[in-house]
Short mmCIF file of C-alpha atoms in Angstrom, two decimals:
data_model
loop_
_atom_site.label_atom_id
_atom_site.label_comp_id
_atom_site.label_asym_id
_atom_site.label_seq_id
_atom_site.Cartn_x
_atom_site.Cartn_y
_atom_site.Cartn_z
CA UNK A 1 -48.30 -98.13 102.46
CA UNK A 2 -46.07 -95.61 100.78
CA UNK A 3 -48.34 -92.79 101.42
CA UNK A 4 -48.80 -93.90 105.05
CA UNK A 5 -45.03 -93.73 105.44
CA UNK A 6 -44.89 -90.21 103.91
CA UNK A 7 -47.67 -89.02 106.36
CA UNK A 8 -45.82 -90.46 109.29
CA UNK A 9 -42.47 -89.00 108.16
CA UNK A 10 -43.60 -85.48 107.43
CA UNK A 11 -46.58 -85.14 109.80
CA UNK A 12 -45.28 -86.71 112.88
CA UNK A 13 -44.81 -84.32 115.70
CA UNK A 14 -42.37 -86.51 117.59
CA UNK A 15 -39.87 -86.20 114.85
CA UNK A 16 -37.04 -83.76 115.68
CA UNK A 17 -37.21 -80.32 114.31
CA UNK A 18 -33.87 -80.67 112.60
CA UNK A 19 -35.18 -83.56 110.44
CA UNK A 20 -38.17 -81.55 109.26
CA UNK A 21 -35.86 -78.55 108.51
CA UNK A 22 -34.15 -80.62 105.88
CA UNK A 23 -37.37 -80.76 103.86
CA UNK A 24 -38.44 -77.23 104.68
CA UNK A 25 -41.88 -76.64 103.00
CA UNK A 26 -43.12 -73.96 105.32
CA UNK A 27 -44.81 -76.17 107.92
CA UNK A 28 -42.44 -75.30 110.72
CA UNK A 29 -44.87 -72.76 111.99
CA UNK A 30 -47.68 -75.30 112.60
CA UNK A 31 -48.82 -75.92 116.04
CA UNK A 32 -47.50 -79.12 117.67
CA UNK A 33 -50.26 -81.73 118.39
CA UNK A 34 -50.35 -83.29 121.78
CA UNK A 35 -48.54 -86.35 122.95
CA UNK A 36 -50.07 -89.59 121.71
CA UNK A 37 -51.18 -87.95 118.47
CA UNK A 38 -52.53 -90.54 116.00
CA UNK A 39 -51.47 -89.39 112.57
CA UNK A 40 -53.88 -91.50 110.64
CA UNK A 41 -56.92 -90.72 112.71
CA UNK A 42 -56.09 -87.15 112.46
CA UNK A 43 -55.76 -87.31 108.78
CA UNK A 44 -58.98 -89.03 108.28
CA UNK A 45 -60.74 -86.70 110.57
CA UNK A 46 -59.39 -83.75 108.63
CA UNK A 47 -60.66 -85.10 105.25
CA UNK A 48 -63.95 -85.91 106.83
CA UNK A 49 -64.53 -82.18 107.53
CA UNK A 50 -63.34 -80.75 104.21
CA UNK A 51 -65.48 -78.30 102.26
CA UNK A 52 -65.46 -76.89 98.76
CA UNK A 53 -63.04 -74.13 98.19
CA UNK A 54 -63.95 -71.62 95.43
CA UNK A 55 -60.38 -70.64 94.35
CA UNK A 56 -60.50 -68.39 91.43
CA UNK A 57 -58.17 -66.89 88.74
CA UNK A 58 -56.66 -70.21 87.43
CA UNK A 59 -56.60 -71.34 83.87
CA UNK A 60 -57.18 -75.00 84.36
CA UNK A 61 -60.63 -74.89 85.91
CA UNK A 62 -59.60 -77.43 88.49
CA UNK A 63 -61.81 -77.95 91.61
CA UNK A 64 -60.30 -77.46 95.06
CA UNK A 65 -61.41 -78.29 98.58
CA UNK A 66 -59.74 -77.58 101.82
CA UNK A 67 -60.13 -79.36 105.12
CA UNK A 68 -61.76 -77.24 107.85
CA UNK A 69 -58.77 -77.44 110.04
CA UNK A 70 -56.77 -75.83 107.31
CA UNK A 71 -54.12 -78.53 107.15
CA UNK A 72 -54.72 -80.04 103.73
CA UNK A 73 -55.78 -78.93 100.15
CA UNK A 74 -57.67 -81.41 97.96
CA UNK A 75 -57.34 -80.95 94.25
CA UNK A 76 -59.47 -82.80 91.50
CA UNK A 77 -57.17 -84.17 88.94
CA UNK A 78 -57.72 -85.69 85.53
CA UNK A 79 -57.13 -89.35 84.79
CA UNK A 80 -54.03 -88.51 82.75
CA UNK A 81 -52.51 -86.64 85.75
CA UNK A 82 -53.39 -89.52 87.93
CA UNK A 83 -51.67 -92.09 85.65
CA UNK A 84 -48.66 -89.92 85.23
CA UNK A 85 -48.31 -89.71 88.98
CA UNK A 86 -48.67 -93.38 89.45
CA UNK A 87 -45.98 -93.92 86.87
CA UNK A 88 -43.70 -91.51 88.69
CA UNK A 89 -44.70 -92.70 92.25
CA UNK A 90 -41.80 -95.11 92.80
CA UNK A 91 -39.35 -92.18 91.96
CA UNK A 92 -41.33 -89.76 94.18
CA UNK A 93 -41.35 -91.98 97.17
CA UNK A 94 -37.59 -92.67 96.80
CA UNK A 95 -36.94 -89.07 96.60
CA UNK A 96 -38.98 -88.22 99.78
CA UNK A 97 -37.20 -91.07 101.55
CA UNK A 98 -33.79 -89.46 100.82
CA UNK A 99 -35.23 -86.16 101.97
CA UNK A 100 -36.21 -87.68 105.29
CA UNK A 101 -33.51 -90.20 106.03
CA UNK A 102 -30.53 -88.39 104.58
CA UNK A 103 -31.45 -84.78 105.17
CA UNK A 104 -31.73 -83.94 101.46
CA UNK A 105 -33.07 -80.32 101.25
CA UNK A 106 -36.38 -80.04 99.39
CA UNK A 107 -39.22 -77.63 99.10
CA UNK A 108 -41.62 -79.86 97.35
CA UNK A 109 -45.20 -79.45 98.63
CA UNK A 110 -45.91 -83.07 99.87
CA UNK A 111 -48.69 -85.05 98.27
CA UNK A 112 -49.85 -87.20 101.08
CA UNK A 113 -52.66 -89.06 99.22
CA UNK A 114 -54.19 -89.81 95.92
CA UNK A 115 -57.63 -91.36 95.61
CA UNK A 116 -60.30 -92.40 93.06
CA UNK A 117 -63.86 -91.59 94.30
CA UNK A 118 -66.80 -93.20 92.65
CA UNK A 119 -70.46 -92.64 93.28
CA UNK A 120 -73.71 -93.96 91.70
CA UNK A 121 -76.89 -91.78 91.27
CA UNK A 122 -79.53 -94.29 91.70
CA UNK A 123 -82.22 -91.91 90.42
CA UNK A 124 -80.65 -91.25 87.10
CA UNK A 125 -78.48 -94.33 87.00
CA UNK A 126 -75.36 -92.16 86.31
CA UNK A 127 -72.06 -93.31 87.60
CA UNK A 128 -69.24 -90.87 88.14
CA UNK A 129 -65.58 -91.33 89.12
CA UNK A 130 -63.33 -88.52 90.24
CA UNK A 131 -59.59 -88.55 91.09
CA UNK A 132 -58.21 -86.23 93.83
CA UNK A 133 -54.84 -85.43 95.25
CA UNK A 134 -54.38 -84.42 98.88
CA UNK A 135 -51.56 -82.06 99.55
CA UNK A 136 -50.17 -80.25 102.50
CA UNK A 137 -51.25 -76.73 102.87
CA UNK A 138 -47.91 -74.97 103.12
CA UNK A 139 -49.35 -71.87 104.75
CA UNK A 140 -50.91 -73.71 107.73
CA UNK A 141 -50.22 -72.01 110.86
CA UNK A 142 -48.98 -68.79 109.18
CA UNK A 143 -50.34 -65.38 108.73
CA UNK A 144 -49.57 -64.61 105.03
CA UNK A 145 -49.84 -61.15 103.79
CA UNK A 146 -48.73 -61.57 100.14
CA UNK A 147 -48.63 -64.64 97.88
CA UNK A 148 -46.68 -65.20 94.63
CA UNK A 149 -46.79 -68.05 92.20
CA UNK A 150 -43.41 -68.04 90.38
CA UNK A 151 -42.52 -69.94 87.22
CA UNK A 152 -39.44 -67.94 86.18
CA UNK A 153 -41.20 -66.60 82.95
CA UNK A 154 -42.50 -63.07 82.34
CA UNK A 155 -44.75 -64.06 79.32
CA UNK A 156 -48.28 -63.59 80.45
CA UNK A 157 -47.14 -63.70 84.04
CA UNK A 158 -48.66 -60.42 85.27
CA UNK A 159 -51.86 -60.04 87.25
CA UNK A 160 -54.09 -57.27 85.77
CA UNK A 161 -55.50 -55.09 88.63
CA UNK A 162 -58.90 -54.99 86.76
CA UNK A 163 -59.16 -58.82 87.08
CA UNK A 164 -58.14 -58.74 90.66
CA UNK A 165 -60.83 -56.15 91.52
CA UNK A 166 -63.44 -58.25 89.51
CA UNK A 167 -62.44 -61.46 91.36
CA UNK A 168 -62.59 -59.75 94.74
CA UNK A 169 -65.92 -58.11 93.95
CA UNK A 170 -67.32 -61.55 92.81
CA UNK A 171 -66.07 -63.23 95.99
CA UNK A 172 -67.52 -60.59 98.21
CA UNK A 173 -70.87 -60.74 96.42
CA UNK A 174 -70.89 -64.49 96.69
CA UNK A 175 -70.00 -64.26 100.41
CA UNK A 176 -72.84 -61.88 101.16
CA UNK A 177 -75.36 -64.11 99.36
CA UNK A 178 -74.34 -67.13 101.32
CA UNK A 179 -74.17 -65.40 104.67
CA UNK A 180 -77.16 -62.97 104.61
CA UNK A 181 -78.65 -62.72 108.14
CA UNK A 182 -75.64 -64.20 109.86
CA UNK A 183 -74.19 -62.02 112.62
CA UNK A 184 -71.64 -64.19 114.47
CA UNK A 185 -69.24 -64.92 111.63
CA UNK A 186 -65.59 -64.15 111.95
CA UNK A 187 -63.76 -62.85 108.89
CA UNK A 188 -60.48 -64.20 107.60
CA UNK A 189 -58.46 -64.04 104.33
CA UNK A 190 -60.00 -66.09 101.47
CA UNK A 191 -58.18 -67.45 98.56
CA UNK A 192 -57.02 -67.12 94.92
CA UNK A 193 -55.61 -69.69 92.62
CA UNK A 194 -53.54 -69.38 89.43
CA UNK A 195 -52.13 -71.79 86.81
CA UNK A 196 -53.33 -74.96 88.69
CA UNK A 197 -51.90 -73.55 92.04
CA UNK A 198 -53.56 -73.07 95.39
CA UNK A 199 -52.99 -70.44 97.90
CA UNK A 200 -54.41 -69.77 101.40
CA UNK A 201 -53.86 -66.63 103.18
CA UNK A 202 -55.88 -67.48 106.34
CA UNK A 203 -54.00 -67.52 109.63
CA UNK A 204 -54.16 -71.28 110.01
CA UNK A 205 -55.50 -70.98 113.53
CA UNK A 206 -58.96 -72.31 112.71
CA UNK A 207 -60.34 -74.88 115.23
CA UNK A 208 -62.70 -77.74 114.72
CA UNK A 209 -66.33 -76.67 114.99
CA UNK A 210 -67.73 -77.00 118.50
CA UNK A 211 -70.94 -79.02 118.79
CA UNK A 212 -73.70 -76.49 119.35
CA UNK A 213 -76.77 -78.00 117.83
CA UNK A 214 -76.44 -75.65 114.76
CA UNK A 215 -73.62 -77.09 112.63
CA UNK A 216 -73.63 -74.37 110.04
CA UNK A 217 -72.95 -71.68 112.67
CA UNK A 218 -69.40 -72.66 113.55
CA UNK A 219 -67.81 -72.33 110.17
CA UNK A 220 -65.69 -69.27 109.56
CA UNK A 221 -66.63 -67.03 106.80
CA UNK A 222 -64.22 -66.00 104.00
CA UNK A 223 -64.51 -62.31 103.23
CA UNK A 224 -61.29 -60.30 102.27
CA UNK A 225 -59.29 -61.71 99.37
CA UNK A 226 -55.56 -61.85 99.02
CA UNK A 227 -54.80 -62.48 95.40
CA UNK A 228 -52.08 -64.81 94.00
CA UNK A 229 -49.65 -62.67 92.23
CA UNK A 230 -47.29 -63.79 89.45
CA UNK A 231 -43.68 -63.19 88.28
CA UNK A 232 -44.26 -59.75 86.81
CA UNK A 233 -46.00 -58.66 90.10
CA UNK A 234 -43.09 -60.05 92.11
CA UNK A 235 -40.61 -57.94 90.18
CA UNK A 236 -42.82 -54.85 90.62
CA UNK A 237 -43.07 -55.57 94.39
CA UNK A 238 -39.37 -55.81 94.72
CA UNK A 239 -38.69 -52.84 92.36
CA UNK A 240 -36.68 -55.19 90.03
CA UNK A 241 -34.26 -56.11 92.93
CA UNK A 242 -33.68 -59.53 94.39
CA UNK A 243 -35.52 -60.31 97.62
CA UNK A 244 -32.97 -60.43 100.42
CA UNK A 245 -32.42 -63.65 102.31
CA UNK A 246 -29.96 -64.67 105.20
CA UNK A 247 -27.06 -66.60 104.02
CA UNK A 248 -28.31 -69.83 105.65
CA UNK A 249 -31.82 -69.49 104.28
CA UNK A 250 -30.35 -68.64 100.80
CA UNK A 251 -28.09 -71.70 100.85
CA UNK A 252 -30.84 -74.06 101.88
CA UNK A 253 -33.31 -72.60 99.35
CA UNK A 254 -30.66 -72.77 96.59
CA UNK A 255 -29.92 -76.46 97.37
CA UNK A 256 -33.60 -77.31 97.59
CA UNK A 257 -34.32 -75.80 94.27
CA UNK A 258 -31.44 -77.60 92.57
CA UNK A 259 -32.53 -80.85 94.15
CA UNK A 260 -36.11 -80.65 93.27
CA UNK A 261 -35.89 -79.33 89.73
CA UNK A 262 -33.21 -82.05 88.89
CA UNK A 263 -35.54 -84.63 90.32
CA UNK A 264 -38.56 -83.21 88.29
CA UNK A 265 -36.51 -83.00 85.17
CA UNK A 266 -35.37 -86.63 85.46
CA UNK A 267 -39.05 -87.81 85.64
CA UNK A 268 -39.83 -85.56 82.72
CA UNK A 269 -42.24 -83.15 84.63
CA UNK A 270 -42.59 -79.38 83.83
CA UNK A 271 -44.91 -76.51 84.25
CA UNK A 272 -44.41 -76.60 87.97
CA UNK A 273 -44.18 -73.42 89.92
CA UNK A 274 -43.07 -72.17 93.41
CA UNK A 275 -45.59 -70.70 95.80
CA UNK A 276 -44.07 -68.05 97.94
CA UNK A 277 -45.92 -66.52 100.89
CA UNK A 278 -44.67 -63.61 103.03
CA UNK A 279 -45.21 -64.01 106.68
CA UNK A 280 -44.66 -60.41 107.93
CA UNK A 281 -45.34 -61.34 111.48
CA UNK A 282 -42.41 -63.76 111.70
CA UNK A 283 -40.44 -61.85 108.94
CA UNK A 284 -40.11 -65.18 107.05
CA UNK A 285 -40.89 -66.69 103.54
CA UNK A 286 -42.98 -69.77 103.17
CA UNK A 287 -42.20 -71.65 99.97
CA UNK A 288 -43.29 -74.84 98.31
CA UNK A 289 -43.08 -76.20 94.71
CA UNK A 290 -46.51 -77.26 93.48
CA UNK A 291 -48.17 -78.49 90.25
CA UNK A 292 -45.60 -81.29 89.63
CA UNK A 293 -48.09 -83.92 88.42
CA UNK A 294 -47.86 -83.13 84.71
CA UNK A 295 -45.32 -84.80 82.44
CA UNK A 296 -44.01 -83.56 79.06
CA UNK A 297 -46.37 -85.60 76.94
CA UNK A 298 -47.67 -85.23 73.41
CA UNK A 299 -50.27 -82.74 74.60
CA UNK A 300 -47.66 -80.46 76.26
CA UNK A 301 -45.52 -80.73 73.12
CA UNK A 302 -48.44 -79.64 70.97
CA UNK A 303 -49.09 -76.80 73.47
CA UNK A 304 -45.48 -75.70 73.26
CA UNK A 305 -45.45 -75.71 69.46
CA UNK A 306 -48.75 -73.75 69.42
CA UNK A 307 -47.56 -71.03 71.79
CA UNK A 308 -44.16 -70.78 69.89
CA UNK A 309 -45.71 -70.14 66.32
CA UNK A 310 -47.00 -66.57 67.04
CA UNK A 311 -43.93 -65.52 68.86
CA UNK A 312 -42.27 -62.31 67.63
CA UNK A 313 -38.49 -61.83 67.84
CA UNK A 314 -37.31 -60.66 71.19
CA UNK A 315 -40.35 -61.92 73.16
CA UNK A 316 -40.20 -64.32 76.11
CA UNK A 317 -40.24 -68.01 75.25
CA UNK A 318 -43.42 -69.75 76.20
CA UNK A 319 -43.94 -71.28 79.66
CA UNK A 320 -44.14 -74.73 78.03
CA UNK A 321 -40.64 -75.83 77.02
CA UNK A 322 -38.73 -79.17 77.35
CA UNK A 323 -38.07 -80.32 81.06
CA UNK A 324 -34.24 -79.69 81.01
CA UNK A 325 -34.77 -76.17 79.54
CA UNK A 326 -37.67 -75.48 81.97
CA UNK A 327 -35.33 -76.48 84.84
CA UNK A 328 -32.56 -74.27 83.75
CA UNK A 329 -34.97 -71.36 83.26
CA UNK A 330 -36.51 -71.87 86.65
CA UNK A 331 -33.31 -72.16 88.63
CA UNK A 332 -31.84 -69.09 86.90
CA UNK A 333 -34.97 -67.10 87.77
CA UNK A 334 -34.79 -68.15 91.41
CA UNK A 335 -31.16 -66.83 91.51
CA UNK A 336 -32.43 -63.55 90.10
CA UNK A 337 -35.37 -63.39 92.47
CA UNK A 338 -33.54 -63.98 95.67
CA UNK A 339 -30.18 -62.88 96.99
CA UNK A 340 -27.92 -63.47 100.09
CA UNK A 341 -27.55 -60.69 102.59
CA UNK A 342 -24.34 -61.14 104.58
CA UNK A 343 -24.21 -60.71 108.31
CA UNK A 344 -21.18 -60.71 110.77
CA UNK A 345 -21.02 -64.47 110.68
CA UNK A 346 -20.96 -64.81 106.98
CA UNK A 347 -17.69 -66.26 105.66
CA UNK A 348 -16.15 -64.64 102.63
#
C-alpha cells in the first residue's frame, strides 16, 4: 500500500506541477499522460515490457533491466540490501510523505517498488529467488549529453579513457553481433553504469512497439555509448571551477542535498552518490541521489578499515567512512561543484 501511495504521489499527471517541483528529481521533462490515466495499469504494463540492460563499468556486478518505455530502471539487489531497505522502509515512506504533502525539497531517486521473484526449473529441480528494486529513470523524457556520478571524493574517482574506449568497443561489437542483418533499426544512446549506479542517455521518447507480426523488429537498437563520468572527470570538465546555476535552482538544490543527506545519515546509510545529467537542449541539469539502500554494517566497516590501512599521508580518505562524515564530505563537495550565478532579480 505504501509503494502504491508513492506511485500515485510522484507519478500522477493530475497533480499540480508545483507539488512535483518540491521533490525535483528530473522528471519534469516527461511527457504528460492523457486524462483518465491509470497509474497502476501503466506501471504494470511498463514492467511487463522490460528488457535486460547490459550496463557496464560498475564494480558491484549488479544486473539491471529497463522498461521499454524508458520510465523505470530495475536493479537486482542482494538479500542484505533488501532487508536493510525493509528495516528503513517506514522512515523512507515518512520522508517521501513530507516531501509530497509539505513541499520538502528532495532529489532522491524514488524507489517505487521492491519485489522478490522466485522460479522453479522443473527439469533440474533448481529453485531460484531474486530480489529487485524498481526505480524511476530520472532521465526519462530528456536528451542527455553528459552524465556524472558524484560522491564528493577524488580517490579512485577518475574514469580512464582507455577503459571507456574498451567499453565502447565492446558494446559496439555486441550490438553488431545481435543486430547483423537488421536494416530498419534506429540508433540512440546506450548506457554506462558505475559504482552500483545506473545512467541512461537515450532521449526518453521511445514508444511502445506497434504490433506488426514481427515482435523483435520494433525494438530500438542501442549503438553509441555515453559513459558515466566521475568526480575527477567532472572537475576536468569544469576546469576546476564550480558549475553555475541560477540562484533559485541553487537554493532548491542546496536545500534538497541538506534534507536528503540528513535523512540518509539518520538511517545510517552511506556510499550513495548523485547522478547529474546535462540536458543541453533545455540548458538544464537533471539530478537524483541513487544507491541509498546500503547501511553502514559490519561489512562496510571492514571495507573502510581495509581501504584505510594502505593510505599514505596526504591522500584522499576512502569513499567508505561513517555516515555523518560521509554526509559532511558529500554536502561540502556539492558546494564546491556548484555555484550561484546572480541575475538582476537576485537579492544581496
